[in-house]
Amino acid sequence: MTPAQNRLLADLNGRLPPRAIVTDPDAIAPWLTDWRKRWRGRASLLLEPATVDEVQAIVRAAALTGVALVPQGGNTSMVGGATPPEDGSAAILSLRRMNRIRAIDPDAGLAVVEAGVILADLHAAALERGQRFPLTLGARGSATIGGLVSTNAGGTQVLRFGTMRGLVAGIEAVLPDGSLHDGLAALKKDNRGYDLTQLLVGAEGTLGIVTAATLKLVPAIVARGVAWAAVASPTDALALLRRFEAATRAVESFELLPRESLAAVLRHIPGARAPVAGDHPWHVLIEATAMTPDDEAPAALFERLLADAATAGLVADATIAASEAQAEAFWRIRDSISDAERATGPAAQHDISVPVETMPRFMVEAAAACDARFPGTRASGFGHLGDGNVHFHVRAPAGVDRDRWYADEAPAITRFVNDLVVAAGGSISAEHGIGQMKLTELVRLSSPARLAALRAIKAGLDPRNIMNPGKLIAPGDTPELAPARADE
Ligand code: FAD
């Protein structure tokens, strides 16, 4: 424990119940490493408040003593966002005990949910009230509302319902001086200047601690349908999506995958079976839902639209899931791609976006450019075509030494891919945020205007840099920001 942390502890003893202060190294250990086991930090103090008052007491004490706080929810960040720094200077502030659903109002289509509520628990609670929170992702059994808000999470329903930014109607947060931003009221119109709520969405814990959010719900679905189609190219896939969109608003997911991704799943995931016969270069998984009894049944919709698309030459083969189990099996293929590719070998992975209409060309041209520039590697993208967001992976040549390849080769590949993304007008982080993984690249590739604005906002709201230092804003980036140090 550093001297500053001892002062913090002395300040908090008596103000917080003993349960909220954890110093046992064994209890802290699981929270020092990120989900991918890529980053490892040190921390001697884990704070676990259960109320907003307790969060405020912690943040005030941290501001007084200069101890940095690393907010943590489910710790499923893909970019090392919730991992404490290696120098042991920070305390972890876990929101997991703030896990109450304060209210669900089906008439208003709103839920008020504390930061530590796990996404799957919100799904279940909403369903009990005939409602649905229309955002889901692979980590739904662990990811929390605070983390989802703070990363502006996306997922597989963005096509229809947007990202967290669009689903958050209000936020309650403790700001870096310990004051409370009580912005939970769901106002359709609010013109009081800068939108603090939206500033906190996607802030990765660098501007304050989200303690609760008001979230938009939609009616629970009446029926869903899942279809699989084989197509010749990403261009045909996007044309297929546009046909669907012209005919219906029922499409929620439209996921594109290349033959390499399907092959990896079939090879490495037990029980996985190809949905359509034959060897096709590209595949799409489509989900559509009926939200009222009057909506056309998704299966009938698929029959009609896929038959039209086949006649127009856009679809080589297609099948509609005949049961919930088959629908789940189709989704399992999509959700297993990362695991299957990990089993295949090392890969430099990029979570990127470009304008939707540009994406088909980008996927093909960027993959060809990578293959040519880094002989022996194999590049391809898969994911949310309709959002202009794919996971663009460059797989290592067969037989390389994994650690050496990641250390010596992957960084140059990532810089190359990111340059292509920026040249296409895109973003080097579509879903996962910046965390510590993309800091250097954010600085390298951002315009001076963007960087200056990010730094000014951070310095203005968190002048002592106690909120998740070293994430999103590079350490030492801003002279005004003096991160708390282990020896302070
Ligand atoms: P953490 O990992 O604990 O934290 C994430 C960031 O938010 C950190 O910077 C942390 O400091 C900050 N933070 C956490 N809680 C708070 C709070 N209360 N106040 C302020 N800051 C806070 N992401 C997507 O967008 N789309 C996907 O499809 C997707 N799929 C995934 C699939 C898998 C298998 C996994 C493991 C991850 C996936 N992710 C995806 C990434 C991850 O699940 C999301 O980023 C999620 O939002 C993180 O939630 P969390 O509670 O685990 O947050």
XYZ file of C-alpha atoms and ligand atoms in Angstrom:
541
model
C 0.000 0.000 0.000
C 1.405 3.437 -0.941
C 1.425 6.314 1.583
C -1.378 7.998 -0.366
C -3.430 4.790 -0.294
C -2.889 4.543 3.462
C -4.267 8.066 3.798
C -7.224 7.104 1.581
C -7.897 4.059 3.718
C -7.700 6.084 6.931
C -10.212 8.535 5.468
C -12.609 5.765 4.409
C -12.429 3.635 7.549
C -15.546 4.476 9.495
C -17.230 6.103 6.499
C -17.663 2.821 4.605
C -18.924 -0.495 5.943
C -16.044 -3.000 6.283
C -17.562 -5.101 3.450
C -16.815 -2.291 1.001
C -13.055 -2.323 1.654
C -11.064 -5.311 0.404
C -7.323 -5.613 1.081
C -6.977 -9.411 0.944
C -4.612 -10.077 -1.999
C -6.392 -13.362 -2.815
C -9.736 -11.597 -3.136
C -8.195 -8.856 -5.287
C -6.147 -11.168 -7.541
C -8.925 -12.171 -10.011
C -9.543 -8.520 -10.856
C -5.951 -7.635 -11.747
C -6.013 -9.320 -15.159
C -8.224 -8.549 -18.123
C -10.607 -11.027 -19.745
C -8.177 -11.852 -22.549
C -5.318 -12.313 -20.030
C -3.349 -9.776 -22.006
C -2.853 -7.106 -19.362
C -1.901 -7.517 -15.760
C -1.853 -4.771 -13.161
C -1.213 -4.406 -9.433
C -3.531 -3.074 -6.754
C -3.563 -3.491 -2.976
C -7.013 -2.026 -2.547
C -10.379 -3.028 -3.991
C -13.336 -0.816 -3.072
C -16.824 -2.291 -3.421
C -19.494 0.305 -2.596
C -23.152 -0.665 -2.531
C -24.713 2.818 -2.564
C -24.286 6.146 -4.325
C -23.284 7.760 -0.987
C -20.476 5.241 -0.632
C -19.254 5.957 -4.173
C -19.262 9.676 -3.391
C -17.295 9.116 -0.173
C -14.695 7.105 -2.101
C -14.306 9.633 -4.907
C -14.046 12.567 -2.463
C -11.363 10.733 -0.501
C -9.534 9.844 -3.716
C -9.627 13.474 -4.870
C -8.247 14.553 -1.470
C -5.427 12.025 -1.353
C -4.678 11.873 -5.096
C -5.203 8.111 -5.330
C -6.308 7.071 -8.811
C -9.450 4.949 -9.187
C -9.961 2.269 -11.828
C -13.700 1.725 -12.273
C -14.558 -1.873 -12.964
C -17.763 -3.682 -13.896
C -17.660 -7.184 -15.348
C -14.013 -6.795 -16.420
C -14.809 -7.993 -19.960
C -13.080 -5.047 -21.647
C -11.307 -6.110 -24.823
C -8.810 -3.233 -24.605
C -7.455 -3.442 -21.058
C -9.799 -0.639 -19.991
C -10.558 -1.927 -16.496
C -7.119 -3.310 -15.613
C -5.228 -1.317 -12.956
C -1.784 0.107 -13.777
C 1.327 -1.996 -13.138
C 2.862 0.444 -10.651
C 0.211 -0.314 -8.003
C -0.708 3.366 -7.642
C -4.460 2.924 -8.192
C -7.331 1.365 -6.266
C -9.929 -0.684 -8.121
C -13.449 0.676 -7.710
C -15.835 -2.169 -8.444
C -19.473 -1.333 -9.066
C -20.575 -4.967 -8.984
C -22.405 -4.633 -5.639
C -24.518 -1.786 -6.978
C -26.771 -4.257 -8.720
C -30.336 -3.129 -8.126
C -32.873 -2.635 -10.861
C -34.535 0.408 -9.338
C -37.570 0.496 -11.638
C -39.058 -0.916 -14.806
C -41.867 1.090 -16.369
C -43.377 -0.862 -19.296
C -45.725 1.998 -20.225
C -42.879 4.463 -20.583
C -40.563 1.769 -21.992
C -37.872 2.670 -19.477
C -35.764 0.948 -16.828
C -33.649 2.599 -14.145
C -30.744 0.292 -13.520
C -27.707 0.486 -11.266
C -24.232 0.274 -12.752
C -23.415 -3.208 -11.461
C -26.453 -4.964 -12.957
C -25.324 -7.710 -15.313
C -26.742 -7.411 -18.831
C -28.315 -10.908 -18.824
C -30.073 -10.091 -15.528
C -31.566 -6.962 -17.072
C -32.723 -9.019 -20.072
C -34.474 -11.466 -17.725
C -36.065 -8.768 -15.553
C -37.336 -6.849 -18.590
C -38.816 -10.018 -20.083
C -40.787 -10.663 -16.888
C -42.477 -7.314 -17.537
C -43.129 -8.048 -21.224
C -40.223 -5.855 -22.274
C -36.817 -6.195 -23.856
C -33.557 -4.292 -23.504
C -32.472 -4.488 -27.152
C -28.706 -4.779 -26.830
C -26.858 -8.032 -26.508
C -23.325 -9.328 -26.856
C -21.230 -12.408 -26.174
C -20.224 -11.232 -22.680
C -23.830 -10.675 -21.544
C -23.405 -13.030 -18.555
C -20.672 -10.803 -17.066
C -20.759 -7.325 -18.640
C -22.470 -4.689 -16.486
C -24.586 -1.675 -17.312
C -21.844 0.693 -16.062
C -19.301 -0.950 -18.353
C -21.697 -1.019 -21.304
C -22.483 2.672 -20.865
C -18.825 3.596 -20.378
C -17.724 1.778 -23.536
C -20.762 2.781 -25.615
C -21.148 -0.935 -26.287
C -22.613 -2.213 -29.537
C -23.385 -5.853 -30.254
C -25.608 -7.678 -32.687
C -28.763 -5.499 -32.640
C -27.211 -2.136 -33.430
C -28.646 -2.303 -36.931
C -32.168 -1.781 -35.602
C -31.713 -0.194 -32.172
C -28.351 1.574 -32.212
C -25.513 1.476 -29.670
C -25.692 2.260 -25.948
C -25.515 5.948 -26.828
C -28.984 5.712 -28.332
C -30.387 3.470 -25.609
C -29.332 5.620 -22.654
C -32.041 8.091 -21.690
C -30.310 9.386 -18.567
C -27.324 8.872 -16.286
C -26.496 9.259 -12.627
C -22.762 9.629 -12.039
C -20.272 10.730 -9.431
C -17.907 13.293 -10.956
C -14.168 13.449 -10.130
C -14.652 15.939 -7.268
C -17.229 13.668 -5.628
C -20.265 15.703 -6.715
C -23.329 13.942 -8.097
C -24.644 14.388 -11.633
C -28.303 13.434 -11.234
C -29.325 13.080 -14.855
C -31.660 10.078 -14.662
C -34.781 11.909 -15.885
C -35.627 10.711 -19.379
C -36.097 14.046 -21.129
C -36.985 14.003 -24.795
C -35.914 17.600 -25.052
C -33.172 19.214 -23.007
C -31.205 22.173 -24.273
C -29.081 23.128 -21.298
C -25.886 23.182 -23.293
C -23.267 20.444 -23.299
C -24.827 17.014 -22.847
C -23.114 15.620 -19.766
C -24.958 12.334 -20.054
C -23.653 11.705 -23.558
C -20.182 12.875 -22.529
C -20.103 10.089 -19.944
C -21.227 7.471 -22.476
C -18.062 5.988 -23.959
C -15.798 7.906 -21.536
C -14.252 4.625 -20.310
C -14.373 5.756 -16.694
C -12.074 8.715 -17.335
C -14.609 11.433 -16.453
C -16.568 9.961 -13.546
C -18.225 6.919 -12.058
C -21.552 5.903 -13.572
C -23.759 4.715 -10.707
C -27.035 4.187 -12.607
C -28.645 4.724 -15.987
C -32.131 5.126 -17.382
C -32.379 2.766 -20.338
C -34.864 2.498 -23.186
C -36.849 -0.719 -23.528
C -38.895 -2.105 -26.395
C -41.733 -4.644 -26.263
C -40.658 -8.270 -25.921
C -40.591 -10.060 -29.230
C -43.539 -12.147 -30.407
C -41.439 -14.284 -32.742
C -37.988 -14.365 -34.226
C -36.555 -15.956 -37.314
C -32.952 -16.680 -38.193
C -31.753 -17.373 -41.723
C -28.432 -18.262 -43.296
C -27.522 -17.282 -46.847
C -24.482 -17.936 -49.014
C -23.424 -14.993 -51.177
C -20.671 -14.318 -53.684
C -19.167 -11.178 -52.163
C -19.523 -8.502 -49.478
C -21.013 -6.258 -52.176
C -23.796 -8.789 -52.775
C -24.253 -9.126 -49.016
C -24.810 -5.386 -48.654
C -27.165 -5.389 -51.649
C -29.110 -8.174 -49.914
C -29.319 -6.125 -46.726
C -30.565 -3.099 -48.634
C -33.299 -5.239 -50.259
C -34.398 -6.413 -46.835
C -34.350 -2.888 -45.441
C -36.431 -1.613 -48.336
C -39.070 -4.244 -47.566
C -39.157 -4.391 -43.768
C -37.949 -2.840 -40.523
C -37.821 -6.255 -38.878
C -34.139 -7.054 -39.480
C -32.130 -6.823 -36.244
C -28.885 -8.551 -37.149
C -27.019 -8.951 -40.378
C -23.669 -10.642 -39.797
C -21.213 -11.369 -42.602
C -18.540 -14.049 -42.455
C -16.003 -15.331 -44.965
C -15.485 -19.002 -45.753
C -12.263 -18.993 -43.646
C -14.200 -18.077 -40.495
C -16.837 -20.752 -41.106
C -14.110 -23.309 -41.813
C -12.328 -22.443 -38.549
C -15.561 -22.925 -36.593
C -16.322 -26.254 -38.291
C -12.779 -27.437 -37.550
C -12.494 -26.338 -33.927
C -15.954 -26.087 -32.394
C -17.436 -29.461 -31.446
C -20.879 -30.085 -32.906
C -20.791 -27.160 -35.366
C -22.327 -27.960 -38.770
C -22.416 -25.921 -41.969
C -25.940 -24.468 -42.427
C -25.810 -24.770 -46.249
C -24.062 -27.338 -48.437
C -21.212 -26.489 -50.803
C -18.233 -24.194 -50.684
C -19.220 -20.512 -50.760
C -16.893 -17.539 -50.374
C -19.175 -15.537 -48.047
C -22.068 -16.196 -45.692
C -24.604 -14.023 -43.914
C -26.613 -14.706 -40.807
C -29.819 -12.684 -40.624
C -32.170 -12.307 -37.687
C -35.600 -10.698 -37.970
C -38.255 -10.333 -35.278
C -41.967 -9.702 -35.010
C -42.667 -7.211 -32.221
C -46.463 -7.271 -32.426
C -48.925 -10.046 -33.363
C -49.743 -8.035 -36.527
C -46.157 -8.129 -37.816
C -45.443 -10.599 -40.607
C -44.008 -13.850 -39.204
C -40.203 -13.728 -39.657
C -40.139 -17.165 -41.323
C -42.661 -16.036 -43.956
C -40.734 -12.805 -44.439
C -37.524 -14.747 -45.030
C -39.236 -17.150 -47.470
C -40.472 -14.236 -49.536
C -37.382 -12.023 -49.478
C -34.775 -14.757 -49.881
C -36.661 -16.240 -52.833
C -36.722 -12.781 -54.484
C -33.008 -12.324 -53.773
C -32.193 -15.747 -55.243
C -34.124 -14.857 -58.390
C -32.155 -11.619 -58.598
C -28.933 -13.630 -58.371
C -27.870 -12.218 -54.999
C -28.082 -15.439 -53.031
C -26.436 -18.716 -54.022
C -28.141 -20.804 -51.350
C -30.122 -20.129 -48.187
C -31.864 -21.854 -45.330
C -34.256 -20.707 -42.622
C -33.852 -22.110 -39.108
C -36.702 -24.554 -38.572
C -36.553 -24.409 -34.783
C -35.205 -22.353 -31.903
C -32.457 -24.957 -31.501
C -31.403 -24.517 -35.112
C -31.517 -20.729 -34.761
C -29.222 -21.031 -31.744
C -26.920 -23.333 -33.716
C -26.593 -20.677 -36.454
C -25.792 -18.035 -33.840
C -23.317 -20.353 -32.154
C -21.318 -20.423 -35.377
C -21.184 -16.628 -35.411
C -20.377 -16.343 -31.701
C -17.642 -18.996 -31.890
C -15.559 -17.333 -34.573
C -13.163 -15.671 -32.113
C -12.601 -18.906 -30.169
C -12.174 -20.910 -33.369
C -9.710 -18.435 -34.834
C -7.750 -18.391 -31.565
C -7.460 -22.154 -31.859
C -6.255 -21.752 -35.443
C -3.248 -19.647 -34.438
C -2.157 -16.111 -33.588
C -3.861 -13.202 -35.331
C -3.658 -9.426 -35.172
C -7.251 -8.385 -34.473
C -8.833 -5.061 -35.307
C -12.280 -3.781 -34.330
C -12.818 -1.196 -37.033
C -15.493 0.737 -38.852
C -15.766 2.592 -42.143
C -18.847 4.128 -43.785
C -21.300 1.283 -44.467
C -21.351 1.699 -48.237
C -17.536 1.612 -48.317
C -17.212 -1.552 -46.234
C -17.605 -4.227 -48.973
C -14.797 -2.728 -51.036
C -12.691 -2.072 -47.961
C -12.935 -5.696 -46.797
C -11.728 -7.058 -50.112
C -9.079 -4.444 -50.874
C -7.662 -4.221 -47.346
C -7.378 -8.019 -47.145
C -5.537 -8.134 -50.486
C -3.242 -5.273 -49.428
C -2.371 -7.039 -46.142
C -1.728 -10.378 -47.820
C 0.610 -8.663 -50.303
C 2.423 -6.535 -47.727
C 2.917 -9.337 -45.145
C 3.626 -12.526 -47.103
C 2.326 -15.698 -45.503
C -0.372 -13.914 -43.476
C -4.056 -14.202 -44.343
C -6.454 -11.338 -43.690
C -10.244 -11.296 -43.553
C -13.056 -9.507 -41.800
C -16.303 -10.695 -40.259
C -19.126 -9.144 -38.294
C -21.658 -6.370 -38.375
C -21.726 -5.424 -42.063
C -24.855 -3.311 -41.683
C -23.104 -1.176 -39.041
C -20.013 -0.725 -41.214
C -18.127 -2.532 -38.413
C -16.113 -5.692 -38.837
C -13.508 -7.544 -36.840
C -10.605 -7.507 -39.245
C -8.150 -10.283 -38.396
C -4.737 -10.871 -39.930
C -3.680 -14.442 -39.178
C -0.012 -15.279 -38.734
C 1.824 -17.593 -41.147
C 1.641 -21.242 -40.071
C 4.214 -22.426 -37.561
C 5.354 -19.061 -36.159
C 6.357 -18.652 -32.523
C 3.240 -17.129 -31.009
C 4.786 -14.705 -28.512
C 7.552 -13.612 -30.848
C 5.067 -12.989 -33.676
C 2.820 -10.883 -31.427
C 5.826 -8.877 -30.215
C 7.757 -8.489 -33.479
C 5.283 -8.670 -36.359
C 1.770 -7.826 -35.166
C 2.365 -4.129 -34.285
C 3.464 -3.279 -37.839
C 0.420 -5.115 -39.208
C -1.868 -3.176 -36.894
C -0.344 0.137 -37.958
C -0.797 -0.880 -41.613
C -4.445 -1.859 -41.107
C -5.188 1.268 -39.102
C -3.656 3.435 -41.831
C -5.990 1.795 -44.351
C -8.949 2.409 -42.041
C -8.115 6.079 -41.596
C -7.559 6.486 -45.343
C -11.084 5.083 -45.820
C -12.497 7.665 -43.394
C -13.041 5.086 -40.667
C -12.466 4.531 -36.959
C -9.805 2.331 -35.341
C -12.268 1.506 -32.556
C -15.829 0.714 -33.557
C -17.018 -1.095 -30.430
C -14.425 -1.858 -27.810
C -13.025 1.577 -26.999
C -9.425 2.688 -26.609
C -8.456 1.458 -23.122
C -4.708 1.004 -22.984
C -4.518 -1.141 -26.103
C -5.176 1.567 -28.677
C -3.730 4.617 -26.913
C -0.636 5.000 -29.068
C -2.551 4.502 -32.276
C -5.231 6.983 -31.194
C -2.547 9.614 -30.674
C -0.793 8.738 -33.937
C -3.939 8.814 -36.046
C -6.159 11.498 -34.508
C -6.375 14.995 -35.886
C -4.861 17.711 -33.669
C -8.382 19.087 -33.217
C -9.774 15.798 -31.907
C -6.837 15.199 -29.567
C -6.879 18.730 -28.186
C -10.606 18.493 -27.480
C -10.268 15.103 -25.738
C -7.420 16.405 -23.572
C -9.203 19.645 -22.704
C -12.352 17.810 -21.615
C -10.318 15.422 -19.466
C -8.219 18.202 -17.900
C -11.305 20.307 -17.243
C -13.332 17.628 -15.484
C -10.549 15.599 -13.872
C -7.605 17.979 -13.282
C -5.892 15.598 -10.822
C -6.243 12.695 -13.256
C -7.672 10.313 -10.678
C -10.227 8.731 -13.015
C -8.768 5.705 -14.770
C -5.445 7.344 -15.724
C -3.588 5.793 -18.623
C -6.780 4.842 -20.450
C -8.153 6.737 -23.440
C -5.911 9.761 -22.735
C -2.212 8.847 -22.899
C -0.184 9.436 -19.707
C 1.776 12.662 -19.911
C -0.370 13.721 -22.857
C -1.538 16.853 -21.115
C 0.788 18.962 -18.973
C -2.065 19.904 -16.626
C -2.704 16.257 -15.793
C -0.402 14.856 -13.129
C -1.283 11.209 -12.580
C -1.212 9.923 -9.024
C 1.991 7.913 -8.529
C 2.812 4.953 -6.362
C 5.266 6.975 -4.271
C 3.049 10.029 -3.835
P -15.341 -3.418 -17.742
O -14.604 -4.320 -18.622
O -15.322 -3.720 -16.289
O -14.989 -1.928 -17.997
C -14.958 -1.400 -19.301
C -14.597 0.086 -19.226
O -15.641 0.820 -18.586
C -13.340 0.365 -18.414
O -12.702 1.481 -18.958
C -13.890 0.694 -17.041
O -13.009 1.518 -16.287
C -15.173 1.428 -17.372
N -16.256 1.254 -16.392
C -16.833 0.086 -15.988
N -17.846 0.356 -15.143
C -17.895 1.707 -15.001
C -18.713 2.603 -14.254
N -19.709 2.160 -13.500
N -18.479 3.921 -14.341
C -17.468 4.399 -15.119
N -16.660 3.606 -15.842
C -16.882 2.275 -15.793
N -18.357 -5.105 -26.811
C -19.183 -4.590 -27.741
O -19.366 -3.379 -27.788
N -19.834 -5.400 -28.628
C -19.705 -6.740 -28.618
O -20.295 -7.435 -29.432
C -18.849 -7.320 -27.624
N -18.717 -8.641 -27.534
C -17.923 -9.166 -26.563
C -17.834 -10.552 -26.455
C -17.044 -11.115 -25.470
C -16.956 -12.612 -25.361
C -16.324 -10.289 -24.575
C -15.483 -10.857 -23.470
C -16.416 -8.914 -24.674
C -17.206 -8.334 -25.662
N -17.341 -6.959 -25.780
C -18.167 -6.431 -26.722
C -16.559 -6.073 -24.898
C -17.193 -5.827 -23.506
O -18.099 -6.824 -23.150
C -17.867 -4.474 -23.473
O -16.883 -3.466 -23.638
C -18.640 -4.211 -22.178
O -19.308 -2.994 -22.333
C -17.769 -4.122 -20.941
O -18.591 -4.203 -19.781
P -17.954 -4.560 -18.356
O -18.988 -4.383 -17.322
O -17.275 -5.851 -18.405
O -16.902 -3.382 -18.207
